[in-house]
PDB file of C-alpha atoms and ligand atoms in Angstrom:
ATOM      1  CA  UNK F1108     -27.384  11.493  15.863  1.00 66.00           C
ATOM      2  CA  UNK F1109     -23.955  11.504  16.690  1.00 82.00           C
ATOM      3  CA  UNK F1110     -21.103  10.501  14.760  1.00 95.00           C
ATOM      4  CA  UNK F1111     -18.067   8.713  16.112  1.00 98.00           C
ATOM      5  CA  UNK F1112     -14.584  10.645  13.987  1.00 98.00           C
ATOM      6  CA  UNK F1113     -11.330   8.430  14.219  1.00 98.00           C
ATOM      7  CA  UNK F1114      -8.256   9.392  13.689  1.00 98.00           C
ATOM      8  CA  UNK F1115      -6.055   6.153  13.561  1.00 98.00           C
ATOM      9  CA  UNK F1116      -6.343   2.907  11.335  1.00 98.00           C
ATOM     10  CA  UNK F1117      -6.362   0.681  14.049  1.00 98.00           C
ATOM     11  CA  UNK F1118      -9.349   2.410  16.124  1.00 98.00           C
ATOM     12  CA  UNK F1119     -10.572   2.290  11.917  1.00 98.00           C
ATOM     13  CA  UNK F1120      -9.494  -1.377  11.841  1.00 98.00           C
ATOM     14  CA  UNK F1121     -11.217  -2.570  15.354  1.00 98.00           C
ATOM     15  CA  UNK F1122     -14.577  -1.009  14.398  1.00 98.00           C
ATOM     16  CA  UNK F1123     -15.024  -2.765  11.162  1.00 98.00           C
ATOM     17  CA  UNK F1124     -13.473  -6.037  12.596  1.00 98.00           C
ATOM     18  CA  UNK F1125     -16.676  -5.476  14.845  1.00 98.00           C
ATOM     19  CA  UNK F1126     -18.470  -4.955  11.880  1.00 98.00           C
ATOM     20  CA  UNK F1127     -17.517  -8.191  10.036  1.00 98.00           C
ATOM     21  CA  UNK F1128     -18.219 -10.284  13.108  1.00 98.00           C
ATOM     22  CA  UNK F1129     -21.926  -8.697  13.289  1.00 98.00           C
ATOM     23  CA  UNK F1130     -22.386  -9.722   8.987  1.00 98.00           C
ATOM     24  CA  UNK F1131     -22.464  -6.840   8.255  1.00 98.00           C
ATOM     25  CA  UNK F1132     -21.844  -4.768   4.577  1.00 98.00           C
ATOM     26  CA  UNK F1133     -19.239  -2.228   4.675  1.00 98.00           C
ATOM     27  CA  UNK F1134     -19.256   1.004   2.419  1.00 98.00           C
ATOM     28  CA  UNK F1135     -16.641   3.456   2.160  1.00 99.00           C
ATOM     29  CA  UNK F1136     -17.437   7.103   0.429  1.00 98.00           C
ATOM     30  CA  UNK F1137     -13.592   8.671   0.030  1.00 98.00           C
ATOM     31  CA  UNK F1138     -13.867  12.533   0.095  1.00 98.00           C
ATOM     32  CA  UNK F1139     -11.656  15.679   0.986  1.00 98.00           C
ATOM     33  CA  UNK F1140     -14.238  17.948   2.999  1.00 97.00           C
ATOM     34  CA  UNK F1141     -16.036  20.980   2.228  1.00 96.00           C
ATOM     35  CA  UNK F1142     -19.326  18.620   1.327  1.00 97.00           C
ATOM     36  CA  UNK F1143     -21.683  19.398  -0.432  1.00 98.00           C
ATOM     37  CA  UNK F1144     -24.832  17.803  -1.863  1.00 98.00           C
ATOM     38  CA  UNK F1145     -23.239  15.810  -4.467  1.00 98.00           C
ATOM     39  CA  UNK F1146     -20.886  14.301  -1.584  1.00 98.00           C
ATOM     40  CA  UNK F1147     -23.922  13.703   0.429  1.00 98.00           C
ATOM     41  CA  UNK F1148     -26.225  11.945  -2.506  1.00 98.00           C
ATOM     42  CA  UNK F1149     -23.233   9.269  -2.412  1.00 99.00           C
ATOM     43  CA  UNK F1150     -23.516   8.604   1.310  1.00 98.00           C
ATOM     44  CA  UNK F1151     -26.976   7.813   0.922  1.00 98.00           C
ATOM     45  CA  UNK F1152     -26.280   5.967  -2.029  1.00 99.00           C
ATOM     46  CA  UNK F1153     -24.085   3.710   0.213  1.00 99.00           C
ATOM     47  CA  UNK F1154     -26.318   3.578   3.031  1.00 98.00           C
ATOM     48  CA  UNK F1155     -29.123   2.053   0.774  1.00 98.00           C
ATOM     49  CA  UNK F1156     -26.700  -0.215  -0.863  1.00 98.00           C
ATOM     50  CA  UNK F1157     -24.497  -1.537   2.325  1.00 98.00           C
ATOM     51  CA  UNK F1158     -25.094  -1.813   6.222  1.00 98.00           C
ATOM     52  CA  UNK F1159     -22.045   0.307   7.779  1.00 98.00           C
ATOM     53  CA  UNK F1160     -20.925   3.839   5.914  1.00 98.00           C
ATOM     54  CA  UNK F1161     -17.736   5.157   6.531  1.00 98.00           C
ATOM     55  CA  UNK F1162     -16.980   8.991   5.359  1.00 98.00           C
ATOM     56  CA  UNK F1163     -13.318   9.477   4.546  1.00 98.00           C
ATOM     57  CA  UNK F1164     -11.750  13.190   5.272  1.00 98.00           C
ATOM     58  CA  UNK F1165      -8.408  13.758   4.259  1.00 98.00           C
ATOM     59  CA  UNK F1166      -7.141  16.429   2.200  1.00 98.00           C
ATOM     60  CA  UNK F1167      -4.251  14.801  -0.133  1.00 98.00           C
ATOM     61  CA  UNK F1168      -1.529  16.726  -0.671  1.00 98.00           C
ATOM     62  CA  UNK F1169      -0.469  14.273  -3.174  1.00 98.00           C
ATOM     63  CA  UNK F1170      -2.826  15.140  -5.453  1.00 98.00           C
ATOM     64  CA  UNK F1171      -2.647  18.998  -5.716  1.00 96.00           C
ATOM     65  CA  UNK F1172      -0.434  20.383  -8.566  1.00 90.00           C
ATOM     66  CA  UNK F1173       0.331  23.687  -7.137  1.00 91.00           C
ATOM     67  CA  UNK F1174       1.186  24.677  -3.342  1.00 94.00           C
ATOM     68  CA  UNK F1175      -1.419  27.401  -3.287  1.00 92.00           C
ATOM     69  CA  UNK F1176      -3.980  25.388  -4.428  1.00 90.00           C
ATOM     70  CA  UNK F1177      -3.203  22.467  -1.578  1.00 94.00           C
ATOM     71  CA  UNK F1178      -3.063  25.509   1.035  1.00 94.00           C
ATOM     72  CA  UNK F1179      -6.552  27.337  -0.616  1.00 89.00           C
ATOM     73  CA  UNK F1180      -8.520  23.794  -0.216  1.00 92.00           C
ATOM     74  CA  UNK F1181     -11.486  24.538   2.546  1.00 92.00           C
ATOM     75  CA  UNK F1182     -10.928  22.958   5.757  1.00 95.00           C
ATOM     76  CA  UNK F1183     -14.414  22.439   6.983  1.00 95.00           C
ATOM     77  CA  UNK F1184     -14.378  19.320   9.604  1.00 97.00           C
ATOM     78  CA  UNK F1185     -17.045  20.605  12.028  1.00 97.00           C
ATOM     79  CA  UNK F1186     -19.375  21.797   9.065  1.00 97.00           C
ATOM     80  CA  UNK F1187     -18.953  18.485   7.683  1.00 97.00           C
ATOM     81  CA  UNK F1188     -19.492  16.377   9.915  1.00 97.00           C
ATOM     82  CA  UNK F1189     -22.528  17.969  11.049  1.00 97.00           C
ATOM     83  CA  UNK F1190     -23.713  17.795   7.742  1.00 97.00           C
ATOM     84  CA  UNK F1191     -23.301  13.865   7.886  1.00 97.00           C
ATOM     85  CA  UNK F1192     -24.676  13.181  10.781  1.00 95.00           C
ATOM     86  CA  UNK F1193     -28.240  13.630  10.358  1.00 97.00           C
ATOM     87  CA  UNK F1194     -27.618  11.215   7.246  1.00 98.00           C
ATOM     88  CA  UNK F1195     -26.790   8.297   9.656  1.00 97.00           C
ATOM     89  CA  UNK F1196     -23.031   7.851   8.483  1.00 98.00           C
ATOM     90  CA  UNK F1197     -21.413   5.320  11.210  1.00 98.00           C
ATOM     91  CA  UNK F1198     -18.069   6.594  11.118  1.00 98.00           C
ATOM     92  CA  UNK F1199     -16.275   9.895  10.217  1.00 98.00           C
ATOM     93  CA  UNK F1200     -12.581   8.877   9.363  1.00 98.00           C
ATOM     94  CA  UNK F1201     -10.563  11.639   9.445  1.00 98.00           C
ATOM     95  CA  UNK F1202      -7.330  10.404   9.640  1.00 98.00           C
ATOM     96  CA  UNK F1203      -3.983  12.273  11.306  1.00 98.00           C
ATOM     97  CA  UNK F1204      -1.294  12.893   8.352  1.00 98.00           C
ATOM     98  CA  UNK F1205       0.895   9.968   9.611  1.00 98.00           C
ATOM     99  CA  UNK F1206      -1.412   7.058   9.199  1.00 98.00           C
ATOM    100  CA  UNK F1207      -1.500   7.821   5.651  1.00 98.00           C
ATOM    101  CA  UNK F1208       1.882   9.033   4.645  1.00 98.00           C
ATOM    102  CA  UNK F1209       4.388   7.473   7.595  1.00 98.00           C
ATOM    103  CA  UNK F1210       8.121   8.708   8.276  1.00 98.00           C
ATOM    104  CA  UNK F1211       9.975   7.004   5.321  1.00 98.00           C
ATOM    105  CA  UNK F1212       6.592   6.521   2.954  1.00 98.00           C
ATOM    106  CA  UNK F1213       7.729   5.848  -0.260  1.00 98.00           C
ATOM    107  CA  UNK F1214       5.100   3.980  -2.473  1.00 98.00           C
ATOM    108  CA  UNK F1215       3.443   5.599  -5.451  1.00 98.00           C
ATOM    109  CA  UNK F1216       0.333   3.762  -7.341  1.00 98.00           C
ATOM    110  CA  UNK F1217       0.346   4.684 -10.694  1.00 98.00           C
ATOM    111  CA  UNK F1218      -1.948   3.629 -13.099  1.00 98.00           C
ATOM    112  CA  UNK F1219      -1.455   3.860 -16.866  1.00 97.00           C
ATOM    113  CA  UNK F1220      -3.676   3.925 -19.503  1.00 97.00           C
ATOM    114  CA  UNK F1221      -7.117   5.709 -18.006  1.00 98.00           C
ATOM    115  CA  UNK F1222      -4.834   7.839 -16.528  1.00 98.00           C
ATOM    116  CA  UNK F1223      -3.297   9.509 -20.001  1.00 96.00           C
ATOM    117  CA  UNK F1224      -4.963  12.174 -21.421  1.00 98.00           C
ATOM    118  CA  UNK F1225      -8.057  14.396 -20.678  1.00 98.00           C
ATOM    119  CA  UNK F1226      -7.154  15.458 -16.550  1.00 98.00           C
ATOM    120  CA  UNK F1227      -4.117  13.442 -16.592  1.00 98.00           C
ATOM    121  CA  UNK F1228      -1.837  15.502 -19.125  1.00 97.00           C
ATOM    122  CA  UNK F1229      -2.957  18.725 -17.499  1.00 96.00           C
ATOM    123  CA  UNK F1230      -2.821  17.893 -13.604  1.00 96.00           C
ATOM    124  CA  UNK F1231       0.964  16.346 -13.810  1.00 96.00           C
ATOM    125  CA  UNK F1232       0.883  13.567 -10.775  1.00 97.00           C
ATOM    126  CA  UNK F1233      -2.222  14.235  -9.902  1.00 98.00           C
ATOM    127  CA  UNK F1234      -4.110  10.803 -10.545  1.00 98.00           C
ATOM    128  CA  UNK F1235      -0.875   8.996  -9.116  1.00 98.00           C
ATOM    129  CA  UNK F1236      -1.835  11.279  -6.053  1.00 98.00           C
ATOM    130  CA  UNK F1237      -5.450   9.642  -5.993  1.00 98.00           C
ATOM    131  CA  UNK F1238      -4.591   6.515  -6.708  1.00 99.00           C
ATOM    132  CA  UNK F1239      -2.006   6.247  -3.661  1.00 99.00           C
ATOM    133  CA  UNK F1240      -4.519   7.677  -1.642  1.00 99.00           C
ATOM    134  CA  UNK F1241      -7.492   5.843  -2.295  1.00 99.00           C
ATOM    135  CA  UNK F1242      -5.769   2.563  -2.495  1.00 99.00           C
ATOM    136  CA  UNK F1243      -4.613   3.387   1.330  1.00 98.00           C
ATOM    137  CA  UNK F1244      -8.095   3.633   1.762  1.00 98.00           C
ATOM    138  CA  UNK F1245      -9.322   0.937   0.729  1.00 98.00           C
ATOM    139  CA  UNK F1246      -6.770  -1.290   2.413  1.00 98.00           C
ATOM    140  CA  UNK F1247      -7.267   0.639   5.703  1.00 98.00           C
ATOM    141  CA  UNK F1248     -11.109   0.789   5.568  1.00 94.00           C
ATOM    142  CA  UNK F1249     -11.828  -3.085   4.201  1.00 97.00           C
ATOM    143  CA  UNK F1250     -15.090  -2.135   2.509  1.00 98.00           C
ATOM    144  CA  UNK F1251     -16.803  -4.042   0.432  1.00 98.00           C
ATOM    145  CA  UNK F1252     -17.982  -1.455  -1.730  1.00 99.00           C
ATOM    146  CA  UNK F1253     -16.495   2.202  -2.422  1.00 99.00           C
ATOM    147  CA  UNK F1254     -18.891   4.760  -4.097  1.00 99.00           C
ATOM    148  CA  UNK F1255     -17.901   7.483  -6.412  1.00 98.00           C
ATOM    149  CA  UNK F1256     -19.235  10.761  -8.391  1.00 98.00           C
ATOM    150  CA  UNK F1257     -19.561  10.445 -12.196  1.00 98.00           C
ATOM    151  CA  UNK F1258     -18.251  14.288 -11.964  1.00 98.00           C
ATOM    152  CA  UNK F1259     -14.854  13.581 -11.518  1.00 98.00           C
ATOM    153  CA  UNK F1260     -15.431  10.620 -14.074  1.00 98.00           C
ATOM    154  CA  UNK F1261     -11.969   9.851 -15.274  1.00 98.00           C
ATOM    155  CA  UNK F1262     -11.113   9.442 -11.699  1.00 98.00           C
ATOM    156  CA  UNK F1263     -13.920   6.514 -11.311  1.00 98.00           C
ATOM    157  CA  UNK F1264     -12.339   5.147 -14.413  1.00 98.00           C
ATOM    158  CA  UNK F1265      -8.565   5.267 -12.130  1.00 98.00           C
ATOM    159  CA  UNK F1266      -9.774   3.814  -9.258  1.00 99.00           C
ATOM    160  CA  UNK F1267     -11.760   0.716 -10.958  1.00 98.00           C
ATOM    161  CA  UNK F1268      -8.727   0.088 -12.751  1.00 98.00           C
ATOM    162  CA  UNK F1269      -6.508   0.042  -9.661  1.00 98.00           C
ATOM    163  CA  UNK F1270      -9.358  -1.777  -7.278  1.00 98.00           C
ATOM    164  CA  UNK F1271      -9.257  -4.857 -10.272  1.00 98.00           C
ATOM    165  CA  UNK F1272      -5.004  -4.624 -10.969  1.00 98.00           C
ATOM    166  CA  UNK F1273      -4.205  -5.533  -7.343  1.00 98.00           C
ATOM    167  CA  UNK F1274      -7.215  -7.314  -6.463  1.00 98.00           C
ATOM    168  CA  UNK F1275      -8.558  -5.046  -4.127  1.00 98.00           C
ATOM    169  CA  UNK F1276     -11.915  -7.140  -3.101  1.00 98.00           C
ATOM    170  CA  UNK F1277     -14.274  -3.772  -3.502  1.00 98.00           C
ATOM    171  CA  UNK F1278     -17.115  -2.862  -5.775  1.00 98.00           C
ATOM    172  CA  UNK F1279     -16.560   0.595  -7.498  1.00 98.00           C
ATOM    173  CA  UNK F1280     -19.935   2.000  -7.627  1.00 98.00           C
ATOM    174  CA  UNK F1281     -20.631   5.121  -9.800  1.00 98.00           C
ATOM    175  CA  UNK F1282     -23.193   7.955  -8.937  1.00 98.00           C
ATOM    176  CA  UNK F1283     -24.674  10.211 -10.903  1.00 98.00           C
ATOM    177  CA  UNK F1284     -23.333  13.904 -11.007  1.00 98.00           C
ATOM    178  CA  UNK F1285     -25.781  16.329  -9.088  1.00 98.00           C
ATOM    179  CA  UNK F1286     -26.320  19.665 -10.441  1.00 98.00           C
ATOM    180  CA  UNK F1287     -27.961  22.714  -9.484  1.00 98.00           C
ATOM    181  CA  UNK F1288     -30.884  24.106 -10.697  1.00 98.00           C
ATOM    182  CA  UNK F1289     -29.284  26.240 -13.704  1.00 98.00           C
ATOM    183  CA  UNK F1290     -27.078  22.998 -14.615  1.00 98.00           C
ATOM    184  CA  UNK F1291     -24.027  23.690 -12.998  1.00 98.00           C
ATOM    185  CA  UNK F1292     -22.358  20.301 -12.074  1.00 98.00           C
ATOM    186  CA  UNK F1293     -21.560  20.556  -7.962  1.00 98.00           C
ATOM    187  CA  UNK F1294     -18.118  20.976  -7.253  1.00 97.00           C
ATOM    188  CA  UNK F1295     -16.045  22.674  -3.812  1.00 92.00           C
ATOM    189  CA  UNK F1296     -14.521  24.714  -6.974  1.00 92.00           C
ATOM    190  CA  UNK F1297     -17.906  26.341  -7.211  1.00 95.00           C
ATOM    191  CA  UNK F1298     -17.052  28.176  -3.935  1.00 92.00           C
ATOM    192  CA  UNK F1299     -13.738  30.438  -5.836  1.00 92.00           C
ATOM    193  CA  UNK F1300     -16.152  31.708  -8.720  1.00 97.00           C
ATOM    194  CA  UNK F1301     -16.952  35.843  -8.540  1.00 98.00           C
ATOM    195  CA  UNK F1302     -20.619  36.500  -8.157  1.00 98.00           C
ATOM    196  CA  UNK F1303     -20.123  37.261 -12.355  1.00 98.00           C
ATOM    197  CA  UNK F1304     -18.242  33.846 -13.118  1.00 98.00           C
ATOM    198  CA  UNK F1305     -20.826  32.066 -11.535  1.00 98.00           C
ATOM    199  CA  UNK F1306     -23.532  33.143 -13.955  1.00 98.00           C
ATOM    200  CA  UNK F1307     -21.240  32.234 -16.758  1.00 98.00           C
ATOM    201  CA  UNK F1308     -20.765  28.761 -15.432  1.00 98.00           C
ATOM    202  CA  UNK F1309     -23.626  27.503 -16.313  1.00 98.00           C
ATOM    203  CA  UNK F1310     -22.630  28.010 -20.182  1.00 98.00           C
ATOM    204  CA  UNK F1311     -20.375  24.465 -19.414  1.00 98.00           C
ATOM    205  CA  UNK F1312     -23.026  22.304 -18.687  1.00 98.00           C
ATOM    206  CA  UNK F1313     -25.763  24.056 -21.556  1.00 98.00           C
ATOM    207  CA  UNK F1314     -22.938  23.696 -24.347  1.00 98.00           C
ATOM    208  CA  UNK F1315     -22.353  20.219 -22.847  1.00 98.00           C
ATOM    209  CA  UNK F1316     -25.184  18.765 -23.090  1.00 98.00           C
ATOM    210  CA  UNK F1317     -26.156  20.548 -26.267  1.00 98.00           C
ATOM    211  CA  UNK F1318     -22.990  18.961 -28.134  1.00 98.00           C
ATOM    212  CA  UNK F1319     -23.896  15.670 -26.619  1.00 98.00           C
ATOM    213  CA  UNK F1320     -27.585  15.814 -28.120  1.00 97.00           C
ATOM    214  CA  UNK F1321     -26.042  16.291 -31.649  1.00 97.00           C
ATOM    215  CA  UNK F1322     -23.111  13.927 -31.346  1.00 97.00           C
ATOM    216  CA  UNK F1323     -25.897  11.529 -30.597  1.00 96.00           C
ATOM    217  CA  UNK F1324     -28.030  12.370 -33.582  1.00 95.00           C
ATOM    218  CA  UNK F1325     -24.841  11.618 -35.944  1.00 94.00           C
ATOM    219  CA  UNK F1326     -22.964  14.953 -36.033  1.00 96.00           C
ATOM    220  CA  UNK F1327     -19.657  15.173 -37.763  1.00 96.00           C
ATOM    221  CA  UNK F1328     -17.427  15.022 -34.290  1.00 97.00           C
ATOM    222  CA  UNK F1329     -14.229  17.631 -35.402  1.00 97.00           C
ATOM    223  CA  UNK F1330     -16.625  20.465 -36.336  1.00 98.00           C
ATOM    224  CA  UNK F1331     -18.934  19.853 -33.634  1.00 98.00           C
ATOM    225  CA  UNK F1332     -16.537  20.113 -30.988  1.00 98.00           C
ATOM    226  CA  UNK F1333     -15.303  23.221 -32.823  1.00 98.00           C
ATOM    227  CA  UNK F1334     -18.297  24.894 -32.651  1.00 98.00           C
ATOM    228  CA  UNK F1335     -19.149  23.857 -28.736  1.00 98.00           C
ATOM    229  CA  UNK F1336     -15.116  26.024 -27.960  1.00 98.00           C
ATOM    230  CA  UNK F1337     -16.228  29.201 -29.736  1.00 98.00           C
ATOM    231  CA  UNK F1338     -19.344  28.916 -27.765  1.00 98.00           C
ATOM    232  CA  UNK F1339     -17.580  28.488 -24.716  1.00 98.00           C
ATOM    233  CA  UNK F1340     -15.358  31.154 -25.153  1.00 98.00           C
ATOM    234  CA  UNK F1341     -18.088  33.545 -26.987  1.00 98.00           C
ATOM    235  CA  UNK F1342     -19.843  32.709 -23.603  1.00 98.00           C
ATOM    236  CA  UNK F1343     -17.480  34.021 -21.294  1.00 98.00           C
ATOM    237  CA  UNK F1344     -14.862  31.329 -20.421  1.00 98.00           C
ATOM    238  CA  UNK F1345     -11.610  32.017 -20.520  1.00 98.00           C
ATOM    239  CA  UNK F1346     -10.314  28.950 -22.077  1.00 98.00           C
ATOM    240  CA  UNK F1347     -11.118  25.638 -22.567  1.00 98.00           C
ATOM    241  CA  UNK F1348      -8.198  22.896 -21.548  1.00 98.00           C
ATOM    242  CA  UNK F1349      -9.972  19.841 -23.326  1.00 98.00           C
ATOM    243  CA  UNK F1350     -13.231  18.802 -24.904  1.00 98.00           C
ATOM    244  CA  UNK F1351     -13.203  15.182 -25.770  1.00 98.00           C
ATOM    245  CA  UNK F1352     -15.275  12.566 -26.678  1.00 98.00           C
ATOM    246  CA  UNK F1353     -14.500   9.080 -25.284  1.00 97.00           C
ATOM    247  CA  UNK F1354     -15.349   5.539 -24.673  1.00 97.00           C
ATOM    248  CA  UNK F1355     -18.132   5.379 -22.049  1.00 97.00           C
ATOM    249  CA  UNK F1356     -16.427   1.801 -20.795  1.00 96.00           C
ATOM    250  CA  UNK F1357     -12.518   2.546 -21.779  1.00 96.00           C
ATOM    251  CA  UNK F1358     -12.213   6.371 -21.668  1.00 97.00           C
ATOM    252  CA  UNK F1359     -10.408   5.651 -25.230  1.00 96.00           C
ATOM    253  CA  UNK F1360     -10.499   8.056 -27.581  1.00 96.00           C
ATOM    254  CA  UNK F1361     -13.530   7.635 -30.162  1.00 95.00           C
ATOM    255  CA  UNK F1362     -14.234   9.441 -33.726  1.00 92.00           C
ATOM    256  CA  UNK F1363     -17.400   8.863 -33.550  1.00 85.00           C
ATOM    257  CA  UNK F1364     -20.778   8.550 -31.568  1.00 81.00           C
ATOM    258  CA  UNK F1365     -21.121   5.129 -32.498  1.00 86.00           C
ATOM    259  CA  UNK F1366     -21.078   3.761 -29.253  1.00 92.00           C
ATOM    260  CA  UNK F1367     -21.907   4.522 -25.590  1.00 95.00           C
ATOM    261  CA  UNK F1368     -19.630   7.424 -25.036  1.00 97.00           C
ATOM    262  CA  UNK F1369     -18.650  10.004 -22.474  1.00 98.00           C
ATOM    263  CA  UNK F1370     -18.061  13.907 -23.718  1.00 98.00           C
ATOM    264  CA  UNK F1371     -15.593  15.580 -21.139  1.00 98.00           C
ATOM    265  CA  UNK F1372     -14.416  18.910 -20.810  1.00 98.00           C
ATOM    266  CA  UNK F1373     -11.956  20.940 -18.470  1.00 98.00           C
ATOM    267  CA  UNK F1374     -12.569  24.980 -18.777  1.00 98.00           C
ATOM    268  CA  UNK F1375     -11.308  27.699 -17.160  1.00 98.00           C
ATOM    269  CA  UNK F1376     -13.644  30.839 -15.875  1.00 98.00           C
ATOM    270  CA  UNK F1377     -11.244  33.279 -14.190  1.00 97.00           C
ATOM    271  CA  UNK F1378      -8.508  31.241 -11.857  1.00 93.00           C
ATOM    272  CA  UNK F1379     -10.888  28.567 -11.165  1.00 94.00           C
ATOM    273  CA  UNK F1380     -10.811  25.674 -13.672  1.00 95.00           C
ATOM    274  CA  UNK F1381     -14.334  23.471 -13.995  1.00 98.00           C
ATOM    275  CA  UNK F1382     -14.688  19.899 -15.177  1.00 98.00           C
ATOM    276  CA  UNK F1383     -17.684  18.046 -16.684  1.00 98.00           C
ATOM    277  CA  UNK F1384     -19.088  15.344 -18.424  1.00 98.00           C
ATOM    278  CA  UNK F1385     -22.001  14.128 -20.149  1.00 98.00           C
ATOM    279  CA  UNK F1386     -22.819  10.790 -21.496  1.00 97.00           C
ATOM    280  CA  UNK F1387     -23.642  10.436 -25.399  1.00 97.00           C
ATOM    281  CA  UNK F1388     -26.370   7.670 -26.448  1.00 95.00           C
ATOM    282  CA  UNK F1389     -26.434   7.456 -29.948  1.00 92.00           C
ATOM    283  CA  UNK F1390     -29.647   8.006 -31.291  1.00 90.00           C
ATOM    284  CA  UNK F1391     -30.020   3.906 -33.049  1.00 80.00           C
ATOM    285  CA  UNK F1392     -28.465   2.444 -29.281  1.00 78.00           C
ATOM    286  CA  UNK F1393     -30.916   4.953 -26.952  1.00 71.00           C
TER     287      UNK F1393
HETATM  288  O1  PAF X2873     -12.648  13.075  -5.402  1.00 70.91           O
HETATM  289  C1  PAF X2873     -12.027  13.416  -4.372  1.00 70.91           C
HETATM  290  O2  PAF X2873     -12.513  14.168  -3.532  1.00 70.91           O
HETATM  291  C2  PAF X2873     -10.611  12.896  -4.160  1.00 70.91           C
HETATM  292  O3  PAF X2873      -9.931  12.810  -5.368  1.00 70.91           O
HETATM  293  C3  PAF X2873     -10.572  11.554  -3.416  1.00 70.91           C
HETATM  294  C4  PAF X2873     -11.211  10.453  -4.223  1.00 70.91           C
HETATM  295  C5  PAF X2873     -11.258  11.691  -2.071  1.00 70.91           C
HETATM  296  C6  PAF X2873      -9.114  11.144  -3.154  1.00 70.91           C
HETATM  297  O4  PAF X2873      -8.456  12.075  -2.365  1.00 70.91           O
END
């Protein structure tokens, strides 16, 4: 099946004017490349939920911290988008630099509050980077519904803030995080780990998941999360940035499993730094 790529909002903007004349549902999946099977579980999340699926390409330089990094990001267009074609994705939007950042572009969307903490204090800019970039998006793409890993879950928590603070008239819909078969939560980060760092990596997602299970049962939160970092680090990572427990619906800080909540963590293994998250059920609310 082939797959139309466009480069310009307006070609963007006549094809889902089409679109909206037909009644047709519109869903946008926002991405930077180098797909992989978590990318690809939320296209066919949004081709089951709406009738038109646009992919977004664009790698954002307003989001990377360091130049390196921005310059190390895979550039894989042609790998992509024959990975999204056999899906049945209607467009590939790949957009040229210009129709996202013009001559003169000078707006920044910030978000406070979700934003604080967790990713936020350790990537400087970086969620004022996504924000910009998805609400461009958005406005360019007129979907009704935008779908999003639970990976990168403080980000979901940025852009549902941002799509309800300027009435943006989309659906944020969260998917769950795919893993492989050892645990390891998908990421293009993956890709940088030495053939030794990737059996370490794993350790994230086991200590994860372990913590979670006793956080759930009722276990004192300080010394719990004390015990998951030595693990961590006994285990081969290198250092862990944050391990947090928060709100499941407000990404606030909690001191206790007594609610829905969400246990994050950022580690490094080597030069590449891995996020994570698992959600915590307390035992009496599962
Ligand atoms: O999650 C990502 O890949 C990016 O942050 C996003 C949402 C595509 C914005 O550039």
């Amino acid at each position: 099946m082939s797959l139309p790529v466009m480069r310009t909002v307006s070609e963007l903007r006549a094809t889902t004017a089409a679109w909206r004349r037909e009644g047709a549902s519109i869903g946008i999946v926002p991405t930077m490349g180098a797909l992989h099977e978590g990318h690809l579980s939320l296209v066919r999340a949004a081709l089951a939920r709406t009738d038109r699926v646009i992919v977004t390409l664009f790698v954002n330089p307003k989001q990377f911290n360091s130049a390196a990094d921005l310059a190390a990001y895979p550039r894989t267009e042609m790998d992509d988008a024959a990975k999204l074609a056999p899906l049945g994705a209607h467009v590939l939007y790949a957009p040229y630099g210009e129709e996202i950042y013009g001559p003169g572009f000078a707006t920044t969307v910030s978000v406070g509050g979700v934003s604080e903490g967790l990713c936020g204090a350790h990537r400087p800019g970086h969620f004022d980077g996504v924000a910009t970039v998805v609400t461009k998006l958005f406005l360019q793409g007129g979907a009704d519904f935008a779908f999003f890993g639970e990976k990168d879950f403080q980000q979901l928590h940025v852009v549902r803030r941002l799509a309800r603070d300027l009435d943006i008239p989309i659906e944020i819909v969260g998917c769950p995080t795919v893993r492989e078969s050892d645990g390891l939560a998908l990421s293009s980060r993956n890709a940088r780990l030495s053939a030794a760092e990737r059996r370490i990596a794993p350790k994230l997602a086991e200590t994860l998941f372990d913590t979670a299970a006793r956080l759930a049962e009722g276990a004192p939160l300080a010394a719990t999360l004390g015990t998951a970092r030595v693990a961590l680090e006994a285990g081969g990572f290198d250092r862990v940035e944050y391990l947090e427990l928060r709100d499941e619906a407000t990404l606030a800080p909690v001191g206790q499993a007594e609610r829905p909540a969400r246990l994050l963590v950022a580690a490094w293994l080597g030069e590449t730094r891995l996020i994570d998250n698992v959600k915590v059920t307390p035992v009496g609310l599962a």
